Coordinates of C-alpha atoms and ligand atoms in Angstrom, one line a residue:
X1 CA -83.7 22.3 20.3
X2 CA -82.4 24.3 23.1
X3 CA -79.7 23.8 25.0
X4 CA -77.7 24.2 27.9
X5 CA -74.5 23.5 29.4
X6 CA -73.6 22.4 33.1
X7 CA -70.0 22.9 34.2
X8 CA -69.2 20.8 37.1
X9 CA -70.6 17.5 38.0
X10 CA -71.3 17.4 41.5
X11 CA -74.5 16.9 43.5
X12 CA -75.7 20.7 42.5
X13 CA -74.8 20.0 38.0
X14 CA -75.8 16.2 38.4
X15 CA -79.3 17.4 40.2
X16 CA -79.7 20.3 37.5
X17 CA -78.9 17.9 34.4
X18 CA -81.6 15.7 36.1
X19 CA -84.1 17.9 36.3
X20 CA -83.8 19.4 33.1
X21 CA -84.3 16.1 31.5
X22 CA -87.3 14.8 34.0
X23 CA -88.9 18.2 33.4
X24 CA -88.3 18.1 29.3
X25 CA -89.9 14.6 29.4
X26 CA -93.0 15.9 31.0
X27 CA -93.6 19.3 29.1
X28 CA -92.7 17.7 26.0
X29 CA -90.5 21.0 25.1
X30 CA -87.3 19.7 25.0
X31 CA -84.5 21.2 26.2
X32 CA -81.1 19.7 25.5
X33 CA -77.9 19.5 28.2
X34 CA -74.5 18.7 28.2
X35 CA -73.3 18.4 31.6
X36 CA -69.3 19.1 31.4
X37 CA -67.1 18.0 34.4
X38 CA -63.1 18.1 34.5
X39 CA -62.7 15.4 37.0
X40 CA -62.9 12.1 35.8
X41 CA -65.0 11.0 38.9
X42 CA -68.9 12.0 39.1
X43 CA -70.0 13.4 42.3
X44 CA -67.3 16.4 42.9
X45 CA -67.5 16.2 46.8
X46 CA -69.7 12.7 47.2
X47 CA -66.4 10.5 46.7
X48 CA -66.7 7.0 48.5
X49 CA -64.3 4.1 48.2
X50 CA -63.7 0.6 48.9
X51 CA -60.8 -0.4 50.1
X52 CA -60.0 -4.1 51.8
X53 CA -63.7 -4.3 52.6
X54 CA -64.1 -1.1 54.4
X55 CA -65.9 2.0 53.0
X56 CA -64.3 4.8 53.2
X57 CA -66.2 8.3 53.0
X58 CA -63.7 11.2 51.2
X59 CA -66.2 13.9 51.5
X60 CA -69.4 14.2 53.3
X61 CA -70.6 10.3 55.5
X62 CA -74.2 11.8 55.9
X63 CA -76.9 14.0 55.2
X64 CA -79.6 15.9 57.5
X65 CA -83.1 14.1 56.7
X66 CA -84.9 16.9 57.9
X67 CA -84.1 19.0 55.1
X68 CA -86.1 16.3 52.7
X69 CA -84.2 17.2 49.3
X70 CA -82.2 13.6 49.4
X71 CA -85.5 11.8 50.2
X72 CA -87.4 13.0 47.8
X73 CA -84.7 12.3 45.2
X74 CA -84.3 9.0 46.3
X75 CA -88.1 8.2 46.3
X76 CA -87.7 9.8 42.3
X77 CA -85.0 7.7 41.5
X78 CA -86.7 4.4 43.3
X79 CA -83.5 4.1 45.9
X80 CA -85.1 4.6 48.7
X81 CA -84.5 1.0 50.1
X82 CA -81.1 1.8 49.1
X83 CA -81.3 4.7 52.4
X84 CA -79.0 3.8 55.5
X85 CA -80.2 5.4 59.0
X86 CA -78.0 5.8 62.1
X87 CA -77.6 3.3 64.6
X88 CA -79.7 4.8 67.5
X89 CA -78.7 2.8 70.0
X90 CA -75.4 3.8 70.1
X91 CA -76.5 7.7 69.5
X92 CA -74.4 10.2 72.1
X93 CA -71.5 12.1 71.0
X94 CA -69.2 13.2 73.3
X95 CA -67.1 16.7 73.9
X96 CA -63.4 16.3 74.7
X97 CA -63.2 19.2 78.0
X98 CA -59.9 19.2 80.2
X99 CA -58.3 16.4 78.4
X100 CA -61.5 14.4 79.3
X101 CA -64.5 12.9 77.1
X102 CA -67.7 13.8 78.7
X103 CA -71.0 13.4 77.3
X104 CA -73.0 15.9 75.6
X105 CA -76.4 16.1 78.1
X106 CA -79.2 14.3 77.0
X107 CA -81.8 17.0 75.6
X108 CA -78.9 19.0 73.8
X109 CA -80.4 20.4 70.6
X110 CA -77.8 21.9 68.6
X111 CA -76.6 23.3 71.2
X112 CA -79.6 24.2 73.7
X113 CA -80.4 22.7 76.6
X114 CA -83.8 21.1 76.4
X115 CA -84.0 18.2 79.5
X116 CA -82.9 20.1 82.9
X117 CA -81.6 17.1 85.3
X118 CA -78.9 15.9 82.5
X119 CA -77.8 19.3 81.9
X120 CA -77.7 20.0 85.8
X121 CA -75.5 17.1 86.3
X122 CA -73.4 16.8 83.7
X123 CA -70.2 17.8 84.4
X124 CA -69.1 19.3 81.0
X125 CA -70.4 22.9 81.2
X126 CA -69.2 24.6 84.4
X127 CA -72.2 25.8 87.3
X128 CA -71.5 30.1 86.3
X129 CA -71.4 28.3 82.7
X130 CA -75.2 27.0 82.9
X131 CA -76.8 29.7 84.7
X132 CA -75.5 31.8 81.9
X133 CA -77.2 29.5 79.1
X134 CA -80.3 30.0 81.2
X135 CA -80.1 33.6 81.0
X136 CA -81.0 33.3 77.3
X137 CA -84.4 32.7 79.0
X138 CA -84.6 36.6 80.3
X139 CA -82.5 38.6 77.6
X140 CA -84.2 40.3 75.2
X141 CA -84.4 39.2 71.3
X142 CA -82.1 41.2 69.1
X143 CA -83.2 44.7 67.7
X144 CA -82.7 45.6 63.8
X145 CA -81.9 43.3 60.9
X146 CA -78.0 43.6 61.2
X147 CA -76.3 40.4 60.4
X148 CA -73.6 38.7 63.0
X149 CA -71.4 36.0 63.6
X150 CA -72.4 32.5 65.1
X151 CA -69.5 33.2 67.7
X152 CA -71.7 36.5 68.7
X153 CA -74.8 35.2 68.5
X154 CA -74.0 32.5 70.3
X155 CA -72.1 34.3 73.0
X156 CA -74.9 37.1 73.3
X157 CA -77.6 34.0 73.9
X158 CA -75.8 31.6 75.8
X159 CA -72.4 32.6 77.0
X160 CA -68.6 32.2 76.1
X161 CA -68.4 28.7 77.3
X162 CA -71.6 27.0 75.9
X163 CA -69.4 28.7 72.5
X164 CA -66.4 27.5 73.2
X165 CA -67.3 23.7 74.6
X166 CA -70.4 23.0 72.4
X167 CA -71.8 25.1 69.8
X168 CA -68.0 26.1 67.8
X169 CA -66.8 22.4 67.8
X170 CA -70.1 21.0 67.1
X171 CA -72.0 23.7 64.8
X172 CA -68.6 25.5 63.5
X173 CA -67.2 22.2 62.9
X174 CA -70.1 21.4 60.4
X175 CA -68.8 24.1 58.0
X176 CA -64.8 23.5 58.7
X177 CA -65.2 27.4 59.9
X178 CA -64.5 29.9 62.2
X179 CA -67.3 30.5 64.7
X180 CA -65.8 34.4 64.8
X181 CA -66.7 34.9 61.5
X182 CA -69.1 32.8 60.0
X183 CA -72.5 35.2 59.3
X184 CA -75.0 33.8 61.1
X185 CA -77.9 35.0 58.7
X186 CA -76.1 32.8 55.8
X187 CA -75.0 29.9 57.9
X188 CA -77.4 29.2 60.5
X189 CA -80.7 31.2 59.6
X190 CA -82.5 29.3 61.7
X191 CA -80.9 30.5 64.9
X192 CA -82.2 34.0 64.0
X193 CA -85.6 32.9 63.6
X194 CA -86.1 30.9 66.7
X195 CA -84.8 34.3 68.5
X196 CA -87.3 36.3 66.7
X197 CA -90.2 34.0 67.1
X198 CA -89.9 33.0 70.9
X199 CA -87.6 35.6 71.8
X200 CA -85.0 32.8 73.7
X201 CA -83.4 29.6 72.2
X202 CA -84.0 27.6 74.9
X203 CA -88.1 28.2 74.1
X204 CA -88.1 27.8 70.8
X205 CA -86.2 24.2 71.2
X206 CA -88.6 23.2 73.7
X207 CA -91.5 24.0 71.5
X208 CA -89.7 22.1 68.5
X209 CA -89.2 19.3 71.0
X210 CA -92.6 19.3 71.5
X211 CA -94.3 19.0 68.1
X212 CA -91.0 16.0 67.7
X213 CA -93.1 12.5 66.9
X214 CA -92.7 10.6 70.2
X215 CA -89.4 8.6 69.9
X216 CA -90.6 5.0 68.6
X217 CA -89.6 2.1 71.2
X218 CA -87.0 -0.1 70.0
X219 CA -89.0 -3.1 69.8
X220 CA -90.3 -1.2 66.9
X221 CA -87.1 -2.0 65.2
X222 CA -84.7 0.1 62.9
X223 CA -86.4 3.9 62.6
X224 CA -87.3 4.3 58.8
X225 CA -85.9 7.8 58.9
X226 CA -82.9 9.5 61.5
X227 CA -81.7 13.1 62.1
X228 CA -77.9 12.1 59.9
X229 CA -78.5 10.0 57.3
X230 CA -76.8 7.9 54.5
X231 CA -77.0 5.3 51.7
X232 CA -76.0 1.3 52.0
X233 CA -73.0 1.9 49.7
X234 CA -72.5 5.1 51.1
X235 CA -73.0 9.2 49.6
X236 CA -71.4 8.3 46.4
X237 CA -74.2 5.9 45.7
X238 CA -76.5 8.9 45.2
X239 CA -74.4 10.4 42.7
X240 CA -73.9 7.2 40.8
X241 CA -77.7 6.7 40.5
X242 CA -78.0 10.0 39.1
X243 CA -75.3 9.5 36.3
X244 CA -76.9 6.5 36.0
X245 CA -80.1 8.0 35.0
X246 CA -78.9 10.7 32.7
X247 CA -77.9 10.2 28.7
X248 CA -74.0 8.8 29.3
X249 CA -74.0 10.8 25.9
X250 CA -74.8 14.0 27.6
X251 CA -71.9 13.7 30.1
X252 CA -68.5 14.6 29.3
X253 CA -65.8 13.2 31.8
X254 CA -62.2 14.6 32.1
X255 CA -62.8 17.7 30.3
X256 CA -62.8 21.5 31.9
X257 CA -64.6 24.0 30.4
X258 CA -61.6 26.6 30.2
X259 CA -63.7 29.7 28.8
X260 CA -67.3 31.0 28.1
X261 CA -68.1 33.8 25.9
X262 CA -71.8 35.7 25.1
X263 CA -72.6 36.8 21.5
X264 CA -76.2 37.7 20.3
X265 CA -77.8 34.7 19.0
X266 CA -80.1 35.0 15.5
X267 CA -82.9 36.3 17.5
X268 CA -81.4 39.1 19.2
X269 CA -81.1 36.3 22.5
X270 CA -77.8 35.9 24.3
X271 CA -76.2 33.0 23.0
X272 CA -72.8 31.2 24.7
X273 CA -69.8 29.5 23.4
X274 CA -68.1 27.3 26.0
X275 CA -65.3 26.3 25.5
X276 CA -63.7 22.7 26.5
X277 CA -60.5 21.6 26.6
X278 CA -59.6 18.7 24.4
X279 CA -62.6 19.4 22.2
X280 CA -64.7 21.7 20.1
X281 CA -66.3 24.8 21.4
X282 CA -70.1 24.0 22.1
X283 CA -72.9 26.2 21.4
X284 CA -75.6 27.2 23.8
X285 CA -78.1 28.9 25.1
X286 CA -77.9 29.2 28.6
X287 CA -74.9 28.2 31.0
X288 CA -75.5 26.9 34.8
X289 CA -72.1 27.2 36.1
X290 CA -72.4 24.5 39.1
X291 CA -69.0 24.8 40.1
X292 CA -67.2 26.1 43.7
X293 CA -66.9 29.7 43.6
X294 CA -63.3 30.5 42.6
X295 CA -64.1 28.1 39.4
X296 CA -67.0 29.8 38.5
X297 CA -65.3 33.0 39.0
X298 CA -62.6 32.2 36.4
X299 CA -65.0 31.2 33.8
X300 CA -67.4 34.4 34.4
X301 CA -64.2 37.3 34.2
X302 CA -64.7 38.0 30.5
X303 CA -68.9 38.0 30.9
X304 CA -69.4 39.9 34.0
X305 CA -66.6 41.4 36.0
X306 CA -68.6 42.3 39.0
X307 CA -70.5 38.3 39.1
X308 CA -66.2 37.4 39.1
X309 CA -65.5 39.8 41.9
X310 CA -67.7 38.4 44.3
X311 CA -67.4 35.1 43.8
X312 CA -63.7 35.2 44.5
X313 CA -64.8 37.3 47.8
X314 CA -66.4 33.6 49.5
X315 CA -63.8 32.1 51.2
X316 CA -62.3 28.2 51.0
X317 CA -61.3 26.5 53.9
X318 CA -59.0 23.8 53.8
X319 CA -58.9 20.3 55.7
X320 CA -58.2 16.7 55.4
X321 CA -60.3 13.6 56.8
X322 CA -58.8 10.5 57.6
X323 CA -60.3 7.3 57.8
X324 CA -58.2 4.6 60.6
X325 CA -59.3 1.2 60.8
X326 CA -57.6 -1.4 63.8
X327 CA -58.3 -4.7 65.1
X328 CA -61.1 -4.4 67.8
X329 CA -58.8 -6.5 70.2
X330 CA -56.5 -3.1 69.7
X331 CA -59.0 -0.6 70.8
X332 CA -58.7 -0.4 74.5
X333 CA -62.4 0.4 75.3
X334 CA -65.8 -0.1 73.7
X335 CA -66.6 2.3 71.1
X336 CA -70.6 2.9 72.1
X337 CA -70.9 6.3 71.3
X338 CA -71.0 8.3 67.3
X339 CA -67.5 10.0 68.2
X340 CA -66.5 13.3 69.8
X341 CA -65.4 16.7 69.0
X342 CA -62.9 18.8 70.3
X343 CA -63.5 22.2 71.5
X344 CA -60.5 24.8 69.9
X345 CA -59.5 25.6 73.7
X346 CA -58.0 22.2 74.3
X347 CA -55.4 22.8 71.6
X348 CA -55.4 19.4 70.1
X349 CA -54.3 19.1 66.2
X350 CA -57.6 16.7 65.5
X351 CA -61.2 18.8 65.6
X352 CA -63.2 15.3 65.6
X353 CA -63.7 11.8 66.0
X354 CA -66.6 9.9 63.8
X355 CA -67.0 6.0 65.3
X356 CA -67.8 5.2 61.5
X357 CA -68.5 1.5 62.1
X358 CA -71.2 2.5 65.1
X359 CA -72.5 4.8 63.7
X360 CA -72.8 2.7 60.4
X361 CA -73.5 -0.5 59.4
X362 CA -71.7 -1.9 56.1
X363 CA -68.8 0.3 56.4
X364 CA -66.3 -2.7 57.8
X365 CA -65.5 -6.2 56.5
X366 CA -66.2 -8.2 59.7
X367 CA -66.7 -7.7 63.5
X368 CA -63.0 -7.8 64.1
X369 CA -62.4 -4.5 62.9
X370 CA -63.2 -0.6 63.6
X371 CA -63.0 2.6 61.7
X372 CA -62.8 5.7 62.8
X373 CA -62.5 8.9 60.9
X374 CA -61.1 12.0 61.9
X375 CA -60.5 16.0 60.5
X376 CA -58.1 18.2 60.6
X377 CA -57.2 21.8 60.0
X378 CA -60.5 23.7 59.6
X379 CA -60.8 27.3 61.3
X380 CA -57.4 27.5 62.9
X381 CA -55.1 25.1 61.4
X382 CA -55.9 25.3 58.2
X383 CA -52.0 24.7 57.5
X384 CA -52.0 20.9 58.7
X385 CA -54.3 19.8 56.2
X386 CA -51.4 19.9 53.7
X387 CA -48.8 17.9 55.7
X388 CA -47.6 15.2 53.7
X389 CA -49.4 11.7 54.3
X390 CA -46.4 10.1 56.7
X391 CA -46.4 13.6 58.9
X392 CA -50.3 13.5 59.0
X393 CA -50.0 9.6 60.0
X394 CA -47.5 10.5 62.7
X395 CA -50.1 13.5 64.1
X396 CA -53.2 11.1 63.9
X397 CA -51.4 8.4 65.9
X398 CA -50.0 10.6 68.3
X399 CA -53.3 12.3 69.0
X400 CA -55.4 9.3 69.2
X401 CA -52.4 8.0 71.4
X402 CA -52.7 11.1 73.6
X403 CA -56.8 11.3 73.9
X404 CA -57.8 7.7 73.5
X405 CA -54.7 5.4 74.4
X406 CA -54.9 3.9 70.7
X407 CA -51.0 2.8 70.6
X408 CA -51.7 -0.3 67.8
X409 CA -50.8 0.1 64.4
X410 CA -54.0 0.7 62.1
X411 CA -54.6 -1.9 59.8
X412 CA -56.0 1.0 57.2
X413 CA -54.8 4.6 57.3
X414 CA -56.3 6.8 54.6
X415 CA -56.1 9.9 53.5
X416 CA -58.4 12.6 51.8
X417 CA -57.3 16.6 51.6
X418 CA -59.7 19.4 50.1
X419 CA -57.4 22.4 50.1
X420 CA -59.3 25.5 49.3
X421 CA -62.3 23.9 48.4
X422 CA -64.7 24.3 52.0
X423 CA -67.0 27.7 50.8
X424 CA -67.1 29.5 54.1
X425 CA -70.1 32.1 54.5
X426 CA -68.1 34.7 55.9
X427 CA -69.9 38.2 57.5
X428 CA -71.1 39.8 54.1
X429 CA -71.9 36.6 52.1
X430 CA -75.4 37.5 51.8
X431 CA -74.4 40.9 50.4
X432 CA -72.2 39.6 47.8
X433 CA -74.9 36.8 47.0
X434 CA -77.4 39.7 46.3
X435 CA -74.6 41.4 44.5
X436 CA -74.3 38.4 42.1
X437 CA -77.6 37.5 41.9
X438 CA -78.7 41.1 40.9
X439 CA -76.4 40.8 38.1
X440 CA -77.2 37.2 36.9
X441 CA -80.7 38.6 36.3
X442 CA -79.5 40.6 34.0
X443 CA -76.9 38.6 32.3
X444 CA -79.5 36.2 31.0
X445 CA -79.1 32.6 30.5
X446 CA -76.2 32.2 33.2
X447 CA -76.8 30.7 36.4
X448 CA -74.7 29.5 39.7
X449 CA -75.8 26.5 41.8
X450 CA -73.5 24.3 44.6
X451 CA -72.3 24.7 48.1
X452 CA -70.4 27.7 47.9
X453 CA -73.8 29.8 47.8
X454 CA -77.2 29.5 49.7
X455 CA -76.4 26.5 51.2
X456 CA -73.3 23.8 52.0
X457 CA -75.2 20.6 52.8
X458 CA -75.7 18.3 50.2
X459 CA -79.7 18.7 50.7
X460 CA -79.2 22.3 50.1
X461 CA -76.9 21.7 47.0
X462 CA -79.6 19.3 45.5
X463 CA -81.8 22.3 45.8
X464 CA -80.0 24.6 44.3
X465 CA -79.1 22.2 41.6
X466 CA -83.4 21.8 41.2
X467 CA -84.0 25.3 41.2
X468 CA -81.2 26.4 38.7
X469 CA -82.3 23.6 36.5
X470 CA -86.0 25.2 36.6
X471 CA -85.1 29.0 36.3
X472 CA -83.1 27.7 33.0
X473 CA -86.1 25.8 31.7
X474 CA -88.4 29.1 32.4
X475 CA -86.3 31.6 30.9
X476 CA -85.8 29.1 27.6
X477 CA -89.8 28.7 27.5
X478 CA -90.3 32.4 28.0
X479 CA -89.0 33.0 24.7
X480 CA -86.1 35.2 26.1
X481 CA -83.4 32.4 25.5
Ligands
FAD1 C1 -64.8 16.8 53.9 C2 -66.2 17.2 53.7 C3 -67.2 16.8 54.5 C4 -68.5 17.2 54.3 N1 -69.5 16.6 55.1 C5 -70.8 16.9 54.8 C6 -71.8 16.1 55.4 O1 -71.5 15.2 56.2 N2 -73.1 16.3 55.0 C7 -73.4 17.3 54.1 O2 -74.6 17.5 53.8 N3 -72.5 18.0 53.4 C8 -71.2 17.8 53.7 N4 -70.2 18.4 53.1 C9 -70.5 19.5 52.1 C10 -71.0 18.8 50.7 O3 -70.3 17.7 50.5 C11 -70.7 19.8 49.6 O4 -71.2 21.1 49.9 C12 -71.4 19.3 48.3 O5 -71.1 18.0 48.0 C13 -71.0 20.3 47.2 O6 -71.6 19.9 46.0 P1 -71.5 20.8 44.7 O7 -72.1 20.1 43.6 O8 -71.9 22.2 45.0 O9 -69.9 21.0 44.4 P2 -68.7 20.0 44.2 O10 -69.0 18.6 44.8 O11 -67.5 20.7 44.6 O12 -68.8 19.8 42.6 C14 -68.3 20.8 41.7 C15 -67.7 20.1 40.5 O13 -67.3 21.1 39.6 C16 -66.2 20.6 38.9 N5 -65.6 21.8 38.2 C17 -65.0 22.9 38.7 N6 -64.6 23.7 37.7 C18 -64.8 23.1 36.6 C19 -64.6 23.4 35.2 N7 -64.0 24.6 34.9 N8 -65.0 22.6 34.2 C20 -65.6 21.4 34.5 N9 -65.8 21.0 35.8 C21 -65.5 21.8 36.8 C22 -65.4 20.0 40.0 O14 -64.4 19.2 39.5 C23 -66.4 19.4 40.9 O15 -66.6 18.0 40.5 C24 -68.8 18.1 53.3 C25 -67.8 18.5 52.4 C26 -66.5 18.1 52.6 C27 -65.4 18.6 51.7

C-alpha cells in the first residue's frame, strides 16, 4: 500500500491525514499515512485551556464563517451542534482615537463606509478625513497588475487616516503585520477585486450589502451562523474531533521529523525516507510537509535548495495574547461591546482588547466574572512579546489602568507567546509561492500546506490541508508515485 507521511499536526496535517483516509475509504485504493507531529499537543496553533472554569483561547478565539471550510468539516465530522456563534447583541467594536474609545460607525465593512448618517456623525474619523474616504467614489481603479501594500492600497482608496484609525488596527491586526508591507494581492485579494469590479470600495460594499440576507429579528432567537465564529469548548475542539477520527495508530506525538531524503523507488518513482527522532526511519512515497515555513525549510535543504530558499524568505512575526479575568464588581463600566483596537498612532504597548465573555458564552465560570484578552507586539513591537511574564503582567495592568481605569487585581492572568511563528505575506510572497510551487511540481511526491502560504485563517489552512491531501492521492493513483 501506499503511503505517505504528514509532518506537523496542525489544522492544515490533521485536515490532510483526514482526507486521505475519508477519500481511501471511498475509492477503495488505499493509501496509507502517518501523520508525524513534534509537539506533544494536536492542533499546532488551535490550543485552548481550562483553567478555574474559564476557557482560555492560546491561539486563534474564532473563525470567519463565510469562508465555509470549518462548516463543512463540522457538518463531515457530525459537530455541528457542537458550533458557537457570536453574541449579536452586544456586536460593536470600538477604535481607541485620542486616548478615547469611540465606536466604529454602524455600516463599517471592513473598513468602508456603507450607512452615511453613522459615519457623518461619528466622531472618530475627522470631517477632511471622510470626504477623503468618499473620494474613493471618483478616483479611478488601478492600472496594470503590479502588486502593493494594504497600507497603499488603502491610502490610495481611502486616505491616511481611514489607514491609520481603522483599516491597520483592524485588518493589519488580523495578520499581527505591518500594513506598510503586507502585499495586498496575498493578504487581502479581495480588496483588489472589488476595485476592479466596481471601480471604488465604497460600491462594491454597497452592492455586497445588498445581496446580505436581511438581518433576522431577534425574536427569531440566536442566528444559526455569524460573521466570527467558534466551537462550545472552543477552536481546539475542532482539532480534537479530528484526531479523534483518525487511526491513534497513524499519529505519532512528541516526535520531529529531523530529516527527509529522495532515492528512486523499485519503479523508477521517487521514493522518501523521513527520518524521526526517537525512532526508525520510515519509508514513503510522498511527503506533505504541513509545517510553518522555516520548519519546512529545514527539512526540504538537502531535496531542493531553491523550495528551502524561499520558504525562509516568508517572514514570522512575533506576539503574545493574554487572557485577564476580574470580578465584575471590579470592572468599572459595563462591558457591552466585542472589544477595541488600537490604532499604532496612539502609541499604546497593547494593539487590542477582545471582551471574551461578551463576545462568548461558556468561556467564564459564573456571572461574577469577566475575561478579557489582549495582544501585544505585532508590527512594531515585536520585542515586547518576549518580556518575561511579571514585566508583561506589569504592562497589561498598566495599560488597562491607563485606557480603561481597570486598577483591581485579576483573578486569572495568563499568558501565551508565539515568537517567530505569525507567517507574514510580505510584498513578493506570491512570487516566491510561484517560485516554490514551480519546483514542487517537479520534485514529485512533496507537498506544502498551513498558514504560512495561500492563506493564514484557519478556514484557509483546512483548505490547504484538503487540497494537499487530494493532489497526494492523484499523483499516487496516477501511477507516478
Ligand atoms: C495568536 C494567534 C491568533 C490567531 N487568531 C486567528 C483567528 O482568530 N482566526 C483564524 O482563522 N486564524 C487565526 N490565527 C491563525 C491560525 O491559527 C493559523 O494560521 C493556523 O492555526 C495554522 O495552522 P497550520 O496547521 O498551518 O500550522 P500550525 O498550527 O503552526 O501547525 C504546524 C505544526 O507543525 C509542527 N511541526 C513543525 N515542524 C515539525 C517537524 N519537523 N516535525 C514534526 N512536527 C513539526 C508544529 O509543532 C505544529 O504543531 C491565529 C494565530 C495566532 C498565532
Amino acid at each position: 500500500m501506499k503511503k505517505v507521511v504528514i509532518v506537523g499536526a496542525g489544522v492544515a496535517g490533521l485536515s490532510a491525514a483526514f482526507n486521505i483516509q475519508e477519500k481511501s475509504k471511498q475509492n477503495g485504493q488505499k493509501v496509507d499515512y502517518l501523520l508525524v507531529e513534534k509537539d506533544r499537543h494536536l492542533g499546532g496553533k488551535l490550543i485552548t485551556e481550562k483553567l478555574e472554569g474559564f476557557l482560555i483561547e492560546g491561539g486563534p478565539d474564532c473563525f470567519v464563517s463565510e469562508k465555509p471550510a470549518v462548516l463543512q468539516l463540522s457538518a463531515q465530522l457530525g459537530i455541528k451542534d457542537r458550533l458557537l456563534t457570536s453574541n449579536e447583541d452586544n456586536k460593536g467594536t470600538f477604535v481607541l482615537s485620542g486616548g478615547k474609545l469611540h465606536k466604529l460607525p454602524e455600516g463599517l465593512m471592513l473598513m468602508v463606509p456603507t450607512k452615511i448618517l453613522p459615519f457623518a456623525l461619528s466622531p472618530l474619523i475627522s470631517w477632511p478625513g471622510k470626504l477623503r474616504m468618499g473620494l474613493d467614489l471618483i478616483l479611478p481603479k488601478k492600472e496594470g497588475d503590479f502588486d502593493e501594500t494594504l497600507a497603499g492600497f488603502v491610502n490610495r482608496r481611502l486616505g491616511r487616516e481611514a489607514l491609520d484609525k481603522i483599516a491597520a488596527p483592524l485588518i493589519g491586526g488580523i495578520h499581527g503585520g505591518d500594513p506598510e508591507t503586507m502585499s495586498l494581492k496575498a493578504s487581502f485579494p479581495r480588496f483588489l477585486q472589488m476595485e476592479q469590479n466596481y471601480g471604488s470600495m465604497i460600491r462594491a460594499m454597497l452592492a455586497a450589502r445588498a445581496k446580505m440576507p436581511p438581518a433576522q429579528p431577534s425574536s427569531a432567537g440566536k442566528p444559526k451562523h455569524t460573521y466570527f465564529m467558534t466551537f462550545i469548548n472552543g477552536m481546539e475542539e475542532l482539532a480534537q474531533t479530528l484526531g479523534k477520527r483518525l487511526d491513534r495508530n497513524k499519529i505519532m506525538l512528541g516526535k520531529q521529523v529531523t530529516r527527509i531524503e529522495r532515492r528512486t523507488g523499485p519503479e523508477g518513482n521517487p521514493a522518501y525516507t523521513v527520518h524521526i527522532s526517537g525512532t526508525d526511519p520510515v519509508e514513503a512515497d510522498a511527503v506533505i510537509l504541513a509545517a510553518p515555513a522555516p520548519n519546512a525549510a529545514e527539512l526540504v535543504e538537502n531535496l531542493d535548495a531553491g523550495i528551502a530558499e524561499n520558504l525562509r524568505g516568508i517572514p514570522m512575526g512575533s506576539s503574545a495574547n493574554i487572557s485577564v479575568a476580574y470580578r465584575k464588581e471590579d470592572i468599572p463600566f459595563n462591558l457591552n461591546t466585542f472589544g477595541f483596537v488600537i490604532p499604532a498612532i496612539e502609541q499604546r504597548k497593547i494593539n487590542a482588547v477582545t471582551y471574551t465573555s461578551t463576545k462568548w458564552d461558556f468561556r467564564i465560570p459564573d456571572d461574577k466574572y469577566v475575561l478579557l484578552r489582549t495582544f501585544v507586539g505585532g508590527a512594531k513591537n515585536q520585542e515586547l512579546a518576549s518580556l518575561d511574564d511579571r514585566e508583561l503582567m506589569g504592562l497589561v495592568r498598566r495599560e488597562f489602568n491607563g485606557i480603561l481605569g481597570i486598577t483591581a487585581e485579576p483573578v486569572l492572568f495568563k499568558i501565551h507567546r508565539w515568537i517567530k511563528a505569525r507567517p507574514q505575506y510580505t510584498m513578493g510572497h506570491l512570487d516566491r509561492m510561484a517560485a516554490i510551487e514551480s519546483r514542487l511540481d517537479q520534485s514529485l511526491g512533496l507537498y506544502i500546506a498551513g498558514g504560512s502560504y495561500r492563506g493564514i485563517g484557519v478556514p484557509d489552512c483546512i483548505t490547504d490541508g484538503l487540497k494537499a491531501a487530494e493532489k497526494v492521492m492523484d499523483y499516487l493513483h496516477s501511477g507516478s508515485g
